[in-house]
Short mmCIF file of C-alpha atoms (C1' of nucleotides) in Angstrom, two decimals:
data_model
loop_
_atom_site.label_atom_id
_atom_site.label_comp_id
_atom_site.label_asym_id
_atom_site.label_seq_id
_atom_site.Cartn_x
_atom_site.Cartn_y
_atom_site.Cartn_z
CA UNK A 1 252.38 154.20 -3.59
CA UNK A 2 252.28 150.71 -4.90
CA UNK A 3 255.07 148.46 -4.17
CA UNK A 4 258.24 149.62 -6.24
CA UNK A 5 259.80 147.20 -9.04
CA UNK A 6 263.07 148.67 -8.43
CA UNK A 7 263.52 149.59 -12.55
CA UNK A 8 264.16 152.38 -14.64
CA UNK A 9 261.90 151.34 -17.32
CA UNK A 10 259.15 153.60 -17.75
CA UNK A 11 256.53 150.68 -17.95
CA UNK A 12 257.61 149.92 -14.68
CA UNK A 13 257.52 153.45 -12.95
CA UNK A 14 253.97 153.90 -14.40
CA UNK A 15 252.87 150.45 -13.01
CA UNK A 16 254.38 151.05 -9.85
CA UNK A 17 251.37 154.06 -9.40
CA UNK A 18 249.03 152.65 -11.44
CA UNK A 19 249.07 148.82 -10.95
CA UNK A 20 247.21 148.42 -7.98
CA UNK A 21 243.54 147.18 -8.06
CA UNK A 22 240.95 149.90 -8.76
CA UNK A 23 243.17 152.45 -9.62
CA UNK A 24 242.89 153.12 -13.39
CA UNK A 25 238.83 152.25 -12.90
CA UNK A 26 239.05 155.55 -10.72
CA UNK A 27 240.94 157.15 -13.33
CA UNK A 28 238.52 155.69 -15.85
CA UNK A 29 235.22 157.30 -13.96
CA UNK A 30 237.41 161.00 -13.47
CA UNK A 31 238.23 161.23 -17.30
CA UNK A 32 234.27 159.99 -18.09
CA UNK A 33 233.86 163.38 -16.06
CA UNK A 34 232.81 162.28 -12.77
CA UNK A 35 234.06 165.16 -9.88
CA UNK A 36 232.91 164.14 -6.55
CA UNK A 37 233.31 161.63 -4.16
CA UNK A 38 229.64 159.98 -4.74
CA UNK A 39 229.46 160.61 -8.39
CA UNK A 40 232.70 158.03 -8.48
CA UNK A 41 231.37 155.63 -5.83
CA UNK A 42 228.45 155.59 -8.39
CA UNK A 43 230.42 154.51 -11.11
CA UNK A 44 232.54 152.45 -8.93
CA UNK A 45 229.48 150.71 -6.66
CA UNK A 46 231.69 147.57 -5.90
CA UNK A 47 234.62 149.89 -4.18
CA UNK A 48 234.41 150.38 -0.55
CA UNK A 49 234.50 154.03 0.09
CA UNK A 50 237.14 153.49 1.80
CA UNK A 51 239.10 152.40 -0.55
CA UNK A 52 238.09 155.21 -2.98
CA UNK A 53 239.22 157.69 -0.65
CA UNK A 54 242.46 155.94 -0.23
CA UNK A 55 242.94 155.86 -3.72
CA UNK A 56 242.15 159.82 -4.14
CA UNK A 57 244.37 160.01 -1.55
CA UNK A 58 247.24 158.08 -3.33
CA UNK A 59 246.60 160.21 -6.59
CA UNK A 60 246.29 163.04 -5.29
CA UNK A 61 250.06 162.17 -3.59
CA UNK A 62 251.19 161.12 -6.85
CA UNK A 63 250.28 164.02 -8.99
CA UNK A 64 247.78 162.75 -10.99
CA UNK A 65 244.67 164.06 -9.33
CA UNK A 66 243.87 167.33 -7.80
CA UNK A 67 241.53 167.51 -4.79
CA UNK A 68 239.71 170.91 -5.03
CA UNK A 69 237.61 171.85 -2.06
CA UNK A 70 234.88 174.52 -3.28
CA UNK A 71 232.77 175.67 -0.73
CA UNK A 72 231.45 173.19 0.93
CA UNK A 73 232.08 170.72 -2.45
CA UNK A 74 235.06 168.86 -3.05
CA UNK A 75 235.89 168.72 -6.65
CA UNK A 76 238.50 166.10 -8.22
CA UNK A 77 240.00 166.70 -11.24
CA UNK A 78 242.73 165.00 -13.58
CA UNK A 79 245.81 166.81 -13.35
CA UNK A 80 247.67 167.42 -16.52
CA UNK A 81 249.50 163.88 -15.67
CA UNK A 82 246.13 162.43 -15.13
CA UNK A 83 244.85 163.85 -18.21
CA UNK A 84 247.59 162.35 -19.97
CA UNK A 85 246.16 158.55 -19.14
CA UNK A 86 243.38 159.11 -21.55
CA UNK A 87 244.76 157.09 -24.30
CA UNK A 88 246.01 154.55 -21.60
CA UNK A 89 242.51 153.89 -20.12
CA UNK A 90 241.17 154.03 -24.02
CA UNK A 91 243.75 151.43 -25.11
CA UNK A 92 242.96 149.35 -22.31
CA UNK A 93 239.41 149.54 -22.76
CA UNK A 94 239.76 149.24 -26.46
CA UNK A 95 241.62 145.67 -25.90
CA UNK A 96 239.10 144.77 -23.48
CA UNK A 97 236.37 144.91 -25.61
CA UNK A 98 238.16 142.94 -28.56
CA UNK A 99 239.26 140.53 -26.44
CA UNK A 100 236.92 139.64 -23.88
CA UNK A 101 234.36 136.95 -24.47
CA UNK A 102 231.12 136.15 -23.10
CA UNK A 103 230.90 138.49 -19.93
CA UNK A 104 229.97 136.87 -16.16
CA UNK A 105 226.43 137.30 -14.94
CA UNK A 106 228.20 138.86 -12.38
CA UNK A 107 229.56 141.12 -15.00
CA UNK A 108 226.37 142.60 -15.54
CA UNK A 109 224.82 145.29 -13.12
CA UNK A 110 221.76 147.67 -13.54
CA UNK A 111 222.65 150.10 -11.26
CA UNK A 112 226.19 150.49 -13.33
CA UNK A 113 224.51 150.54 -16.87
CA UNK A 114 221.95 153.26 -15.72
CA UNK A 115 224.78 155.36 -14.71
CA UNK A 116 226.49 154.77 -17.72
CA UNK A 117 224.06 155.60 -20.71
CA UNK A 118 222.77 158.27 -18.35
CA UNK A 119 225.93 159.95 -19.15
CA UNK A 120 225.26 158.99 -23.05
CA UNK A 121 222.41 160.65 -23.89
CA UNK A 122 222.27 162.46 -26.91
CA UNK A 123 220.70 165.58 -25.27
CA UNK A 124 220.20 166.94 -28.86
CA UNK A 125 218.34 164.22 -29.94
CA UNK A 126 215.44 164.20 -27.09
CA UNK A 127 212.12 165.31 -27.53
CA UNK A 128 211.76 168.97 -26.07
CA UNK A 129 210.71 169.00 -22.64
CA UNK A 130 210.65 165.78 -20.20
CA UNK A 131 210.44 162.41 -21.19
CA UNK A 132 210.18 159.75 -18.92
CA UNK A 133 212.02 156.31 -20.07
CA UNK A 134 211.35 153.05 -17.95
CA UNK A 135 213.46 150.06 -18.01
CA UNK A 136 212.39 147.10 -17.13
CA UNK A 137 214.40 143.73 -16.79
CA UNK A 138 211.99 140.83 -15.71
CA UNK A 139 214.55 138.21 -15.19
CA UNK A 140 216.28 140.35 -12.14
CA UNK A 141 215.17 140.52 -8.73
CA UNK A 142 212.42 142.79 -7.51
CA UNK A 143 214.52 145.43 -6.47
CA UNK A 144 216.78 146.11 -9.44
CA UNK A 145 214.63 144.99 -11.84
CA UNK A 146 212.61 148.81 -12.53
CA UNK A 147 214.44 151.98 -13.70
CA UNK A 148 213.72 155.35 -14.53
CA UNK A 149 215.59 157.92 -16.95
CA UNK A 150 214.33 161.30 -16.98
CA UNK A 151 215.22 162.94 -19.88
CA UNK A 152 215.38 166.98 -20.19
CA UNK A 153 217.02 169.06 -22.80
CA UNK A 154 218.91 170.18 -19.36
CA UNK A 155 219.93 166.71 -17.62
CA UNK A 156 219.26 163.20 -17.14
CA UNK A 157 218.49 161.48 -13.91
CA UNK A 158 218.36 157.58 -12.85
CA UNK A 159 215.72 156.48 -10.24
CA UNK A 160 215.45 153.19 -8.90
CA UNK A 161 211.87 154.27 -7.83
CA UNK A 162 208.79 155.41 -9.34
CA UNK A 163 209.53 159.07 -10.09
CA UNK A 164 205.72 159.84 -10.33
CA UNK A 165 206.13 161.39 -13.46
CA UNK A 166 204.02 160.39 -17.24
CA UNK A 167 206.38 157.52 -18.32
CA UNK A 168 207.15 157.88 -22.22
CA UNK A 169 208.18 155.16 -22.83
CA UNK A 170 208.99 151.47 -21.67
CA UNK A 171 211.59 149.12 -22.54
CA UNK A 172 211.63 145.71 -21.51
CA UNK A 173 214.63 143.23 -21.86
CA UNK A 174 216.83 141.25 -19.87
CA UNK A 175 220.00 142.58 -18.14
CA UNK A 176 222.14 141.26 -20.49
CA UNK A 177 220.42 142.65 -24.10
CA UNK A 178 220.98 146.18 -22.86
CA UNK A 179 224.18 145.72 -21.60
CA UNK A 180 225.20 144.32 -25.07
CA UNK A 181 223.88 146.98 -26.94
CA UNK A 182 225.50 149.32 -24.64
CA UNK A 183 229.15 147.82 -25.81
CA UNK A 184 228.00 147.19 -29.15
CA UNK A 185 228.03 143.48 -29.53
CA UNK A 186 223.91 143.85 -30.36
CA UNK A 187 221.99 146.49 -31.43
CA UNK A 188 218.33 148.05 -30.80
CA UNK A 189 217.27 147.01 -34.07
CA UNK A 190 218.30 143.24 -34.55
CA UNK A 191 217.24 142.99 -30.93
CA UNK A 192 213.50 144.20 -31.40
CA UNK A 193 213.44 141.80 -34.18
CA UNK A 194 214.78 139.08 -32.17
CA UNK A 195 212.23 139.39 -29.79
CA UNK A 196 214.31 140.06 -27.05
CA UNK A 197 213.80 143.88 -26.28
CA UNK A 198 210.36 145.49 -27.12
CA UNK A 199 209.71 149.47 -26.53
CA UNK A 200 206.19 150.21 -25.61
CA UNK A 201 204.13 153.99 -26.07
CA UNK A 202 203.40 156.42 -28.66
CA UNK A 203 204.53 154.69 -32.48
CA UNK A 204 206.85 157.40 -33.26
CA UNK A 205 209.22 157.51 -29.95
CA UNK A 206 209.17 153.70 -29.44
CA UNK A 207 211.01 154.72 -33.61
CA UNK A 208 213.36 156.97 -31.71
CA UNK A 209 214.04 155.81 -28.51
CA UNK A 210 217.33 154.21 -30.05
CA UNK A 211 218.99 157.23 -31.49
CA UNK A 212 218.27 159.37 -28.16
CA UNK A 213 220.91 156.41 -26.47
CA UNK A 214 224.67 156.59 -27.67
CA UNK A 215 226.37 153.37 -27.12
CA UNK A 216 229.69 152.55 -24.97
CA UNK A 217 233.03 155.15 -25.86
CA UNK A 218 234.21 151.17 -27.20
CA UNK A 219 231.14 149.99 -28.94
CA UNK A 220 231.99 150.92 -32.29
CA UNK A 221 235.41 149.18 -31.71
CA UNK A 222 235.58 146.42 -34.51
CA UNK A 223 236.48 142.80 -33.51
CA UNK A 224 238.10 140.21 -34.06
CA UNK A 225 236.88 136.74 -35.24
CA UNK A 226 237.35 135.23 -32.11
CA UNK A 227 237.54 136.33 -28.38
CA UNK A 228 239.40 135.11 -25.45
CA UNK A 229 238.09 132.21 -23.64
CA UNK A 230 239.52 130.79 -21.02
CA UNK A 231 239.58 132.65 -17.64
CA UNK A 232 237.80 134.70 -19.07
CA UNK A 233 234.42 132.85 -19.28
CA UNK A 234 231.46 133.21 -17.23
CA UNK A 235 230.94 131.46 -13.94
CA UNK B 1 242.96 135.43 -13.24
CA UNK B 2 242.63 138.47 -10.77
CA UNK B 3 240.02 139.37 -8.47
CA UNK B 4 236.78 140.26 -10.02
CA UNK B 5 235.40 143.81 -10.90
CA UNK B 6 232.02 142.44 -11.60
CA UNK B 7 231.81 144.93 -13.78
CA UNK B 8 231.18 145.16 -18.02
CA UNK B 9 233.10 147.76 -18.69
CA UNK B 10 235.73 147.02 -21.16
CA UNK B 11 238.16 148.70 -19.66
CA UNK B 12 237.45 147.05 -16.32
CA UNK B 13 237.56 143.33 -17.74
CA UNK B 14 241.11 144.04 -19.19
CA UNK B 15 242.09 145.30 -15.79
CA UNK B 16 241.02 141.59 -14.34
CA UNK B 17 243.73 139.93 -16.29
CA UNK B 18 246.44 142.93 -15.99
CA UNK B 19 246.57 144.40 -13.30
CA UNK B 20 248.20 142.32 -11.02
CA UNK B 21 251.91 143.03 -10.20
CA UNK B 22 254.94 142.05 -12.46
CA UNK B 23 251.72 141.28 -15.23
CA UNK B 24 252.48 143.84 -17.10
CA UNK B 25 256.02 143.92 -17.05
CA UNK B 26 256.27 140.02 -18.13
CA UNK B 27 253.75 141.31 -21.47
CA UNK B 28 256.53 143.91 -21.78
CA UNK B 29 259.60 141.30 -21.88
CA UNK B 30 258.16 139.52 -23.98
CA UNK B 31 257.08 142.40 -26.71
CA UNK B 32 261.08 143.45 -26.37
CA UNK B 33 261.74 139.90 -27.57
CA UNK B 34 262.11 137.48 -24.49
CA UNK B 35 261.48 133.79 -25.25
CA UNK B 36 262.74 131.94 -22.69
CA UNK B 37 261.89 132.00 -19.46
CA UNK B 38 265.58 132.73 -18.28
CA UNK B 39 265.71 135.34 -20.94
CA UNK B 40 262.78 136.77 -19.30
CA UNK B 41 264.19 136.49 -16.04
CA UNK B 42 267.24 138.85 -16.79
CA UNK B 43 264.61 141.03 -17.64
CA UNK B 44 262.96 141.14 -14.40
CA UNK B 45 265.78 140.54 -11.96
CA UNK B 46 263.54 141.09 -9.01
CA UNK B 47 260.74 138.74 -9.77
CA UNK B 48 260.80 135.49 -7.92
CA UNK B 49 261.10 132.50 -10.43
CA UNK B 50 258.02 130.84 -8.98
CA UNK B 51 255.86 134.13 -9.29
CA UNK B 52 257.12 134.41 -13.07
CA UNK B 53 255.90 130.72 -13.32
CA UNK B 54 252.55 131.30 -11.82
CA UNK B 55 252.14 134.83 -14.22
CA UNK B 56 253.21 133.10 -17.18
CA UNK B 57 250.62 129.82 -16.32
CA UNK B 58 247.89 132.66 -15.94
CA UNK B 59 249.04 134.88 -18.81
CA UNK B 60 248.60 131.72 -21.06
CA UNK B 61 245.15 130.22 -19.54
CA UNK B 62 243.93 134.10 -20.44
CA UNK B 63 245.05 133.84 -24.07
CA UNK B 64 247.54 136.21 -24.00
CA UNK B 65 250.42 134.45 -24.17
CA UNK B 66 251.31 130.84 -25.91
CA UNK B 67 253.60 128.10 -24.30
CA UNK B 68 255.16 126.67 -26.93
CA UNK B 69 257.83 123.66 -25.92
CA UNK B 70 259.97 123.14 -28.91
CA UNK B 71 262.45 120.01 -27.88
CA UNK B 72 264.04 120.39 -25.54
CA UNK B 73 263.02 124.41 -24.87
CA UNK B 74 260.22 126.17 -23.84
CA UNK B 75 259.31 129.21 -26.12
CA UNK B 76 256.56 132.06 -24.83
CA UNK B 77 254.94 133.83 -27.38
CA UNK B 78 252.54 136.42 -27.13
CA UNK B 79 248.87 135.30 -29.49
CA UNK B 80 247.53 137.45 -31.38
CA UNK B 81 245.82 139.26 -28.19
CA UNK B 82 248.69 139.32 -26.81
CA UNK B 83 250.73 141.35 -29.24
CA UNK B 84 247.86 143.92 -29.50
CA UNK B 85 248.95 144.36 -25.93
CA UNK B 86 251.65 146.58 -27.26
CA UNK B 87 249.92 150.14 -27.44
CA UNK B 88 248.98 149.90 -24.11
CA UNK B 89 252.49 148.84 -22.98
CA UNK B 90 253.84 151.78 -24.99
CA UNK B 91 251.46 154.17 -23.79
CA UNK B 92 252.53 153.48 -20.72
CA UNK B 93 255.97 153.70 -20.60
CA UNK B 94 255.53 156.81 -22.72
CA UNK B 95 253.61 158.28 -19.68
CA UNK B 96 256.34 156.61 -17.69
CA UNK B 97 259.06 159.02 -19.53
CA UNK B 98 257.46 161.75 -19.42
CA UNK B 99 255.75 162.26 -15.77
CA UNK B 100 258.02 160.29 -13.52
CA UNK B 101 260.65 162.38 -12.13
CA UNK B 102 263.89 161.67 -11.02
CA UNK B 103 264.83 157.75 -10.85
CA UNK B 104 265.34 156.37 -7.39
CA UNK B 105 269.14 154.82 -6.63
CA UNK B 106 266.71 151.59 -6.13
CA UNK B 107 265.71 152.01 -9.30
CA UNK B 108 269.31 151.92 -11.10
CA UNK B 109 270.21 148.18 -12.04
CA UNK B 110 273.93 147.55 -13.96
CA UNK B 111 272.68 144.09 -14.86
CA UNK B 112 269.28 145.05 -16.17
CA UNK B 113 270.73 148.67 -17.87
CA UNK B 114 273.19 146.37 -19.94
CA UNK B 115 270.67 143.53 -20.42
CA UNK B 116 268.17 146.27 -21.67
CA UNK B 117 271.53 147.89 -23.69
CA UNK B 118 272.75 145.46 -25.35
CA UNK B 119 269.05 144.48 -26.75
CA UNK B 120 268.89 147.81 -28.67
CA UNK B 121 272.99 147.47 -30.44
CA UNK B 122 272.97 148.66 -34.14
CA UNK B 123 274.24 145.38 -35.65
CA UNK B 124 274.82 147.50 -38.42
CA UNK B 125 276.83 150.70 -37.31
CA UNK B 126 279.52 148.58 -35.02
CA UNK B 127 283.56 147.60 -36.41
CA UNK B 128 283.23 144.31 -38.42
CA UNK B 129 284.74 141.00 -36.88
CA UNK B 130 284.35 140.91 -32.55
CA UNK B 131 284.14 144.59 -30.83
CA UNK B 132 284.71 144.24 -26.71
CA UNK B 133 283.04 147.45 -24.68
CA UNK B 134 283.75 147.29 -21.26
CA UNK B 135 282.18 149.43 -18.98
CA UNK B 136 282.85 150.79 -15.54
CA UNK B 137 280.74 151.61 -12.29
CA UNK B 138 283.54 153.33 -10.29
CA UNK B 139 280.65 154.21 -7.54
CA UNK B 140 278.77 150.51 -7.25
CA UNK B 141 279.75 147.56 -5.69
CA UNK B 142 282.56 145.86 -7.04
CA UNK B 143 280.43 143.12 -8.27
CA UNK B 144 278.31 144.92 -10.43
CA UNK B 145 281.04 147.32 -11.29
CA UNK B 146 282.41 146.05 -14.27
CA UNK B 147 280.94 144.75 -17.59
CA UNK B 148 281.67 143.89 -20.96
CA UNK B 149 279.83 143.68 -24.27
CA UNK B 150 280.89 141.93 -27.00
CA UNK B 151 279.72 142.93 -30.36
CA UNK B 152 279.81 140.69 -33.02
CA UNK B 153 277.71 141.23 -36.35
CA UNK B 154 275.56 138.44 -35.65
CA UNK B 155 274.75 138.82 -31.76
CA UNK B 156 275.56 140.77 -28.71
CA UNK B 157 276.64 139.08 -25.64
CA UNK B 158 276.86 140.77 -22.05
CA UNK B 159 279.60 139.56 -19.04
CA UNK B 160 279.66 140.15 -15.57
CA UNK B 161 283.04 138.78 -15.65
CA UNK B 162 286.30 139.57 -17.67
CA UNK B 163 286.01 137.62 -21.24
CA UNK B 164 289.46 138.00 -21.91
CA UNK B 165 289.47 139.20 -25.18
CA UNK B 166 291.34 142.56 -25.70
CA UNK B 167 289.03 145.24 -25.21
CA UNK B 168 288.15 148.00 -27.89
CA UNK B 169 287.16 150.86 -25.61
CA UNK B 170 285.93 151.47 -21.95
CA UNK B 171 283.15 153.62 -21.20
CA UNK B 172 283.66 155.05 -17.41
CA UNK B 173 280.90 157.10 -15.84
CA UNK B 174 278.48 156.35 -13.07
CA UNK B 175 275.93 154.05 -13.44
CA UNK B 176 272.84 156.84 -13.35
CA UNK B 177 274.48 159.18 -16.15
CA UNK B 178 274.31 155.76 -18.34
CA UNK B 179 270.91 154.76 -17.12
CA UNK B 180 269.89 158.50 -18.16
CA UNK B 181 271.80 158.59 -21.65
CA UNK B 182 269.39 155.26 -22.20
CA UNK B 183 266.51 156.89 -21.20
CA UNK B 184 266.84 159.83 -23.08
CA UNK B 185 267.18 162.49 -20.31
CA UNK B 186 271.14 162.75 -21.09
CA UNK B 187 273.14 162.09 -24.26
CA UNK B 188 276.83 160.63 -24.84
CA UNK B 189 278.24 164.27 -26.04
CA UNK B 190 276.81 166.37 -23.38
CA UNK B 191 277.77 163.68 -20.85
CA UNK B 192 281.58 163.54 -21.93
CA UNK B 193 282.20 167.25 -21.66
CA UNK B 194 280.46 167.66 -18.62
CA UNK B 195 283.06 165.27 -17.47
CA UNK B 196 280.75 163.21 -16.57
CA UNK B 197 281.85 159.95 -18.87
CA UNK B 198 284.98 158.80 -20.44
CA UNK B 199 285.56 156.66 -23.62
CA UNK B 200 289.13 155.59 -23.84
CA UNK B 201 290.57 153.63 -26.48
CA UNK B 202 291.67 154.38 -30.02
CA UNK B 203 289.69 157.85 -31.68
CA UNK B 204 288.10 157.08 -33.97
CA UNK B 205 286.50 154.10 -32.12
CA UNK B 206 285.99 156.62 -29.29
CA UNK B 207 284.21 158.82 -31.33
CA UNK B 208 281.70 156.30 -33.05
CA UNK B 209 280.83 154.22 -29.66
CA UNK B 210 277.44 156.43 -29.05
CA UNK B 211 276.65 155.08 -33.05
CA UNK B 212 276.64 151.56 -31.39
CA UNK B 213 273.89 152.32 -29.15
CA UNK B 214 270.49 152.68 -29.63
CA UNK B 215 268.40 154.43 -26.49
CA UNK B 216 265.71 153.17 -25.07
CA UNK B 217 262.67 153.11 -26.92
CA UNK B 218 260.89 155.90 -24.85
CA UNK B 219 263.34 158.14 -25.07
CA UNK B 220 262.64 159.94 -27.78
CA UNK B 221 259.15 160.94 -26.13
CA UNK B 222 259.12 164.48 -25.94
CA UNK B 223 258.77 165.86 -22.15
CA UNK B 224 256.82 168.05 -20.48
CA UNK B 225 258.06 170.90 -18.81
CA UNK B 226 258.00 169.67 -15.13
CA UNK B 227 257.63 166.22 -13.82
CA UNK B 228 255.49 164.62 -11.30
CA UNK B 229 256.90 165.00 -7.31
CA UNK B 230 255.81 163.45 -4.50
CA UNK B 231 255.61 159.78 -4.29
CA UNK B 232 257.78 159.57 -7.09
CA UNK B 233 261.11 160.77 -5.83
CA UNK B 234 263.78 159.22 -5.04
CA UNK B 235 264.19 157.92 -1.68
"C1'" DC C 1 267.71 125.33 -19.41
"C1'" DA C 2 263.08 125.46 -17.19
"C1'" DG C 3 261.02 125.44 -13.87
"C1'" DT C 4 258.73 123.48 -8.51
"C1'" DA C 5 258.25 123.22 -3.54
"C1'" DT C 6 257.67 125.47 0.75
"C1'" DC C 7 256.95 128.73 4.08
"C1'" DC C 8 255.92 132.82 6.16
"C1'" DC C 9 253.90 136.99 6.60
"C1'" DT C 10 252.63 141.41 5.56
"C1'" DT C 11 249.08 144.07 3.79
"C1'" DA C 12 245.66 144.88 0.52
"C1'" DT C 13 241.03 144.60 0.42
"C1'" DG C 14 236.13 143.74 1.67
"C1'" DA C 15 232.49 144.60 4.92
"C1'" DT C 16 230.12 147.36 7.95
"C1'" DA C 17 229.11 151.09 10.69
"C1'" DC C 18 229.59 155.68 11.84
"C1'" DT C 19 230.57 161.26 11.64
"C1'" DG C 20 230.69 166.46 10.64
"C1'" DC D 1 227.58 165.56 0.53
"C1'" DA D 2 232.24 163.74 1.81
"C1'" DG D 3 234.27 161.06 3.82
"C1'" DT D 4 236.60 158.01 8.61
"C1'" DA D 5 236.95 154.14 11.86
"C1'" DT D 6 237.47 149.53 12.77
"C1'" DC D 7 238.09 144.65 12.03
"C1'" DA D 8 238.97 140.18 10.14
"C1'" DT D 9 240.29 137.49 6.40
"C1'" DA D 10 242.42 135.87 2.41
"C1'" DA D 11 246.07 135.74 -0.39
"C1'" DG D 12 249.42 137.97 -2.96
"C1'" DG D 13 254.01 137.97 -3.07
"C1'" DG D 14 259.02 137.66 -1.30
"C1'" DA D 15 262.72 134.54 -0.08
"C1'" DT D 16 265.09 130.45 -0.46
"C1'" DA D 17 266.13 125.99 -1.76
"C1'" DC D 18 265.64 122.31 -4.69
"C1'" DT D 19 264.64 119.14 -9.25
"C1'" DG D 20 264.69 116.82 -13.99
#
DNA sequence: CAGTATCCCTTATGATACTG
DNA sequence: CAGTATCATAAGGGATACTG
């Protein structure tokens, strides 16, 4: 697939499928437990779908995917080679989040971080029934600035739009808070007190709002005194 | 450094800085103990000098690796980031080992399969005083047929061309039986009686060359029971 | 030893629109 | 839902030669 290095070191080989851009991101989404094709493009919203599917296509090849057409579904799944990235994609992402510094405005995304704790929430934690959560992040423009999580013992569902239902609860913050307390460099707490997140609704689920949200697979990572800088810097 | 995920995910942000080609291959050099850039250039035959350049220029405005000049020389060190690198180098190649299947003949390299060889020499289990190894290619080109180590207590020194000192032993086999004893898919014994390889030279230095070499570091990775096909294979 | 300077050129990727 | 088709651009990277 990618360009060969011409070695017989191992590093190499495995670069030579997995160095190309994208690639381990896919792999990334498919061991978070994403399946199909628009579950991944959800995860991956920058990727043209294109690309994605030429991607599949190359892992697939490769042996580290399986493309499983059920019914009328298609269904990809980690082969036991694919499986075996795990602590690859964990290292990576456990480096990353030692080692990055401040991250881009660009960096940060709604859509993405909706998707993500979506697929965090501590379903045991939830009040019984459904509970509406809205997010709302003045700073960003109109259209990505309002979110919905609907919250069932069941499943959890983002909407961009009004759902209609009894909202719960509302959170408002910027972008950025949430996405820090998602990777763990803040927390719900210090960032009540700082004034920069407040929960409105009923006194005793604005209390535990917080626990119903687990944080980032890399949050509870611990750090080093100082990050990167550098490249790495926001622009 | 690379293109932009626009994305906070940790594991996406370390993919920015390493996942363009040769990247993580130069991280790996230096982790084996490269210093110098034509130290790391022997261990990445097939990397234009001016790429290496550019990778090490980026590698260092990242953070991940320090330019050190000392005199007249240039030393490359990996920072503290840098070195933290290393699980996710060795998670890699130990993927490498154990899912890629049979090596390419593009993939076998005399000058890089000594280079890498003479790296991993047990100072401590060769003869005392100077110990010449030559080795022989019978099947490649006469210019990367023939090589000799010279083992001294205090370093290890690889020719392309006769030394002239009197040699200890010769080790004759094809170049892909060696490549596989140093990757662990073959070893010196099983190799010799399948006729495979020859030692000449006095016994008992015959018998203790395979002490003198260590394997690769990978290849003691325990494998699975079948490899991965397909875009793999040798071509 | 430690790199730079050029030059070319493929091709990887982004963007957009469309299909069964 | 699960992708394909098409197009244009940038630039990543290979090759080669040269410098202090």
């Amino acid at each position: 697939m990618g360009a060969p290095y011409h070695q017989f070191c191992p590093v190499a080989k495995a670069m030579e499928l997995l160095d190309e851009r994208w690639t381990l991101l896919v792999i990334r989404e498919l061991i978070s437990g994403s399946q199909h094709f628009n579950e991944l493009r959800r995860g991956l919203p920058k990727m043209s779908p294109t690309l994605l599917s030429r991607r599949l296509q190359q892992l697939t090849a490769a042996g580290i995917v399986e493309r499983r057409p059920v019914g009328t579904e298609v269904h990809y799944i980690l082969t036991p080679a694919g499986r075996e990235l795990e602590p690859v994609v964990m290292g990576l992402g456990m480096w990353g989040i030692r080692w990055i510094g401040e991250l881009g405005d660009q960096d940060l995304d709604p859509k993405l971080l909706l998707w993500d704790m979506h697929r965090q929430v501590d379903l045991s934690a939830i009040p019984p029934g459904r509970t509406v959560v809205h997010f709302r992040f003045p700073e960003v423009a109109p259209q990505l600035r309002t979110w919905w999580l609907i919250l069932t013992p069941a499943e959890v569902d983002v909407c961009d739009d009004d759902p209609g239902h009894d909202v719960a609860v509302t959170v408002e913050t910027t972008l950025r808070c949430l996405t820090e307390i998602w990777i763990g460099r803040q927390n719900w707490q210090q960032a009540q007190k700082g004034g920069q997140l407040t929960i409105t609704g009923p006194a005793e689920l604005r209390r535990s709002v917080p626990s119903w949200f687990k944080s980032s697979p890399f949050a509870s990572v611990p750090r080093p005194e100082a990050a990167l800088t550098g490249a790495v810097s926001p622009k």
